[in-house]
Short mmCIF file of C-alpha atoms in Angstrom, two decimals:
data_model
loop_
_atom_site.label_atom_id
_atom_site.label_comp_id
_atom_site.label_asym_id
_atom_site.label_seq_id
_atom_site.Cartn_x
_atom_site.Cartn_y
_atom_site.Cartn_z
CA UNK C 1 107.44 -7.08 109.01
CA UNK C 2 103.86 -6.92 110.29
CA UNK C 3 102.28 -3.52 109.76
CA UNK C 4 100.89 -3.59 113.31
CA UNK C 5 104.39 -3.52 114.80
CA UNK C 6 105.80 -0.14 115.82
CA UNK C 7 109.24 0.54 114.33
CA UNK C 8 111.35 2.73 116.62
CA UNK C 9 114.59 4.66 116.13
CA UNK C 10 116.69 6.21 118.91
CA UNK C 11 118.73 9.39 118.43
CA UNK C 12 120.93 10.28 121.41
CA UNK C 13 124.61 11.04 121.83
CA UNK C 14 124.99 8.78 124.89
CA UNK C 15 125.67 5.19 123.82
CA UNK C 16 124.81 3.59 127.16
CA UNK C 17 121.48 5.40 127.32
CA UNK C 18 120.57 4.29 123.78
CA UNK C 19 121.54 0.71 124.56
CA UNK C 20 119.53 0.64 127.78
CA UNK C 21 116.44 2.21 126.25
CA UNK C 22 116.60 -0.09 123.23
CA UNK C 23 116.64 -3.11 125.53
CA UNK C 24 113.64 -1.90 127.50
CA UNK C 25 111.62 -0.99 124.41
CA UNK C 26 112.35 -4.36 122.83
CA UNK C 27 110.69 -6.08 125.79
CA UNK C 28 107.34 -4.59 124.78
CA UNK C 29 105.30 -6.81 122.51
CA UNK C 30 104.79 -5.12 119.13
CA UNK C 31 107.76 -2.73 119.48
CA UNK C 32 110.87 -3.10 117.30
CA UNK C 33 113.95 -0.89 117.73
CA UNK C 34 115.21 -0.85 114.13
CA UNK C 35 118.18 1.55 114.46
CA UNK C 36 119.95 4.00 116.75
CA UNK C 37 122.16 7.01 116.04
CA UNK C 38 124.54 9.12 118.08
CA UNK C 39 123.81 12.43 116.34
CA UNK C 40 121.18 14.29 114.38
CA UNK C 41 123.45 14.33 111.36
CA UNK C 42 123.73 10.52 111.29
CA UNK C 43 119.99 10.10 111.66
CA UNK C 44 119.12 12.58 108.90
CA UNK C 45 121.62 10.98 106.53
CA UNK C 46 119.90 7.61 106.96
CA UNK C 47 116.29 8.80 107.21
CA UNK C 48 115.11 8.45 103.62
CA UNK C 49 115.87 4.72 103.60
CA UNK C 50 114.60 3.99 107.14
CA UNK C 51 111.37 2.16 107.85
CA UNK C 52 110.38 3.91 111.06
CA UNK C 53 107.23 5.05 112.84
CA UNK C 54 108.46 6.61 116.09
CA UNK C 55 111.73 8.40 116.85
CA UNK C 56 113.04 9.10 120.34
CA UNK C 57 115.00 12.34 119.99
CA UNK C 58 117.44 13.79 122.51
CA UNK C 59 117.07 17.56 122.81
CA UNK C 60 120.66 18.53 123.53
CA UNK C 61 123.26 16.96 121.23
CA UNK C 62 126.55 18.15 119.73
CA UNK C 63 126.17 19.50 116.21
CA UNK C 64 122.55 19.70 115.11
CA UNK C 65 120.37 19.77 118.22
CA UNK C 66 117.12 17.88 118.68
CA UNK C 67 114.85 20.74 117.64
CA UNK C 68 116.61 21.34 114.31
CA UNK C 69 116.90 17.60 113.67
CA UNK C 70 113.16 17.25 114.31
CA UNK C 71 112.32 20.10 111.96
CA UNK C 72 114.45 18.69 109.15
CA UNK C 73 113.23 15.13 109.70
CA UNK C 74 109.58 16.15 109.45
CA UNK C 75 110.28 18.03 106.24
CA UNK C 76 111.51 14.73 104.81
CA UNK C 77 108.98 12.44 106.51
CA UNK C 78 105.96 14.44 107.79
CA UNK C 79 104.26 11.31 109.10
CA UNK C 80 106.98 10.60 111.68
CA UNK C 81 106.11 10.65 115.36
CA UNK C 82 109.01 12.22 117.26
CA UNK C 83 109.20 11.92 121.05
CA UNK C 84 111.53 14.30 122.85
CA UNK C 85 113.92 13.00 125.50
CA UNK C 86 115.03 15.64 127.96
CA UNK C 87 116.31 16.60 131.36
CA UNK C 88 114.80 19.37 133.49
CA UNK C 89 117.74 21.58 132.55
CA UNK C 90 116.58 21.61 128.93
CA UNK C 91 113.55 23.84 129.58
CA UNK C 92 114.63 26.50 127.09
CA UNK C 93 114.41 23.96 124.25
CA UNK C 94 110.80 22.88 124.79
CA UNK C 95 109.12 25.64 122.84
CA UNK C 96 111.43 24.99 119.88
CA UNK C 97 110.65 21.29 120.02
CA UNK C 98 106.90 21.95 120.04
CA UNK C 99 107.15 24.34 117.12
CA UNK C 100 109.40 21.89 115.28
CA UNK C 101 106.63 19.29 115.49
CA UNK C 102 107.53 16.90 118.31
CA UNK C 103 104.68 14.57 119.31
CA UNK C 104 105.78 13.76 122.85
CA UNK C 105 108.00 14.85 125.71
CA UNK C 106 109.63 12.53 128.23
CA UNK C 107 112.15 13.00 130.99
CA UNK C 108 115.10 10.64 130.73
CA UNK C 109 114.37 9.22 134.17
CA UNK C 110 110.74 8.37 133.32
CA UNK C 111 109.38 4.98 134.29
CA UNK C 112 109.33 2.52 131.40
CA UNK C 113 105.52 2.28 131.48
CA UNK C 114 105.41 5.99 130.71
CA UNK C 115 107.77 5.45 127.77
CA UNK C 116 105.44 2.77 126.43
CA UNK C 117 102.46 5.10 126.93
CA UNK C 118 104.23 7.87 124.99
CA UNK C 119 104.74 5.58 121.99
CA UNK C 120 101.13 4.43 122.06
CA UNK C 121 99.82 7.99 122.38
CA UNK C 122 101.98 9.19 119.51
CA UNK C 123 100.79 6.35 117.29
CA UNK C 124 97.19 7.27 118.17
CA UNK C 125 97.80 10.85 117.01
CA UNK C 126 98.00 12.38 120.49
CA UNK C 127 100.67 14.52 122.08
CA UNK C 128 102.24 13.15 125.25
CA UNK C 129 103.96 14.83 128.17
CA UNK C 130 105.36 12.86 131.09
CA UNK C 131 103.36 13.77 134.18
CA UNK C 132 106.40 15.25 135.96
CA UNK C 133 107.40 17.30 132.93
CA UNK C 134 103.88 18.58 132.28
CA UNK C 135 103.72 19.79 135.86
CA UNK C 136 107.06 21.55 135.48
CA UNK C 137 106.04 23.21 132.22
CA UNK C 138 102.66 24.43 133.43
CA UNK C 139 104.27 25.98 136.51
CA UNK C 140 106.70 27.86 134.28
CA UNK C 141 104.43 29.28 131.60
CA UNK C 142 103.80 32.94 130.98
CA UNK C 143 100.81 34.33 129.13
CA UNK C 144 101.78 35.99 125.86
CA UNK C 145 98.48 36.83 124.23
CA UNK C 146 95.67 35.18 126.10
CA UNK C 147 92.87 37.47 124.92
CA UNK C 148 93.71 37.88 121.24
CA UNK C 149 91.20 36.13 118.98
CA UNK C 150 92.40 33.21 116.91
CA UNK C 151 90.73 33.58 113.54
CA UNK C 152 91.38 30.02 112.43
CA UNK C 153 89.70 28.34 115.37
CA UNK C 154 87.47 31.21 116.47
CA UNK C 155 88.05 30.82 120.18
CA UNK C 156 86.19 33.41 122.22
CA UNK C 157 88.02 35.65 124.69
CA UNK C 158 86.67 33.54 127.57
CA UNK C 159 87.75 30.32 125.88
CA UNK C 160 91.23 31.74 125.35
CA UNK C 161 91.38 32.68 129.01
CA UNK C 162 90.32 29.20 130.10
CA UNK C 163 92.74 27.56 127.65
CA UNK C 164 95.68 29.36 129.24
CA UNK C 165 94.58 28.33 132.74
CA UNK C 166 94.18 24.71 131.63
CA UNK C 167 97.73 24.84 130.27
CA UNK C 168 98.92 26.18 133.62
CA UNK C 169 97.62 22.99 135.21
CA UNK C 170 94.49 24.29 136.94
CA UNK C 171 91.50 21.99 137.36
CA UNK C 172 88.08 23.05 136.10
CA UNK C 173 87.02 23.86 139.67
CA UNK C 174 90.15 25.96 140.25
CA UNK C 175 89.52 27.84 136.99
CA UNK C 176 85.92 28.46 138.02
CA UNK C 177 87.02 29.85 141.39
CA UNK C 178 89.68 32.06 139.79
CA UNK C 179 87.35 33.49 137.13
CA UNK C 180 84.29 33.72 139.42
CA UNK C 181 82.15 31.50 137.21
CA UNK C 182 80.54 28.11 137.78
CA UNK C 183 82.38 24.84 137.23
CA UNK C 184 79.60 23.83 134.83
CA UNK C 185 80.39 26.87 132.71
CA UNK C 186 84.09 25.94 132.67
CA UNK C 187 83.18 22.35 131.74
CA UNK C 188 81.19 23.63 128.75
CA UNK C 189 83.91 26.04 127.62
CA UNK C 190 86.57 23.35 127.94
CA UNK C 191 84.52 20.95 125.81
CA UNK C 192 84.14 23.69 123.18
CA UNK C 193 87.90 24.38 123.25
CA UNK C 194 88.72 20.71 122.71
CA UNK C 195 86.30 20.52 119.79
CA UNK C 196 87.49 23.73 118.12
CA UNK C 197 91.20 22.99 118.50
CA UNK C 198 90.99 19.28 117.70
CA UNK C 199 92.80 18.51 120.97
CA UNK C 200 92.07 15.42 123.04
CA UNK C 201 93.73 16.19 126.37
CA UNK C 202 95.77 18.68 128.37
CA UNK C 203 99.02 17.72 126.69
CA UNK C 204 97.48 18.48 123.29
CA UNK C 205 96.26 21.83 124.61
CA UNK C 206 99.75 22.74 125.85
CA UNK C 207 101.12 22.04 122.37
CA UNK C 208 98.32 24.07 120.80
CA UNK C 209 98.87 27.03 123.12
CA UNK C 210 102.63 27.12 122.52
CA UNK C 211 102.32 26.71 118.74
CA UNK C 212 99.76 29.51 118.57
CA UNK C 213 101.87 31.80 120.77
CA UNK C 214 99.32 32.03 123.58
CA UNK C 215 101.88 30.99 126.19
CA UNK C 216 105.61 30.67 126.43
CA UNK C 217 108.01 28.96 128.79
CA UNK C 218 109.88 31.11 131.27
#
């Protein structure tokens, strides 16, 4: 198999959903669905012998749920890119999925172009949130520790404050208005935050903030 092709595995307890998604993914040039499983247990049992790059992982499944399956899978294969599949009702799982190491988050009713984009972002090393889901998450975040310094990345108090507002979905102009500073100052701080955290976009920053316990989901 050509190394440029993306090998995909689906893990979801709904057979019809797996079948439908596999068919849509297979229409994309360069994507190969190599296996699908109805439970986390089945997937983990087969993982060591699988040739796979990207896994689509249902959050809520009987037995081992998506978060625990993700954690165990990444212990076995740290290089895996795992994209979470969810419904709005699964909000309480998102923090666990982030901490477990998921690379992307999609709603099950996402457009197929967004599914393709999630795979491509994951393969590029980025995190990916569907636009609808990112909006939902940022509206339902609470600040846990916005002004505590992070020794590893050495974010300033102001940078921490701006990071939290970015994760809440505010634009640079809205942050400037809220904090009574200029947009140019916010632009500079945001650039510094991206450089210090190694993040490339808002989705990456949401992951960073949750993993470092700066925000949580209500």
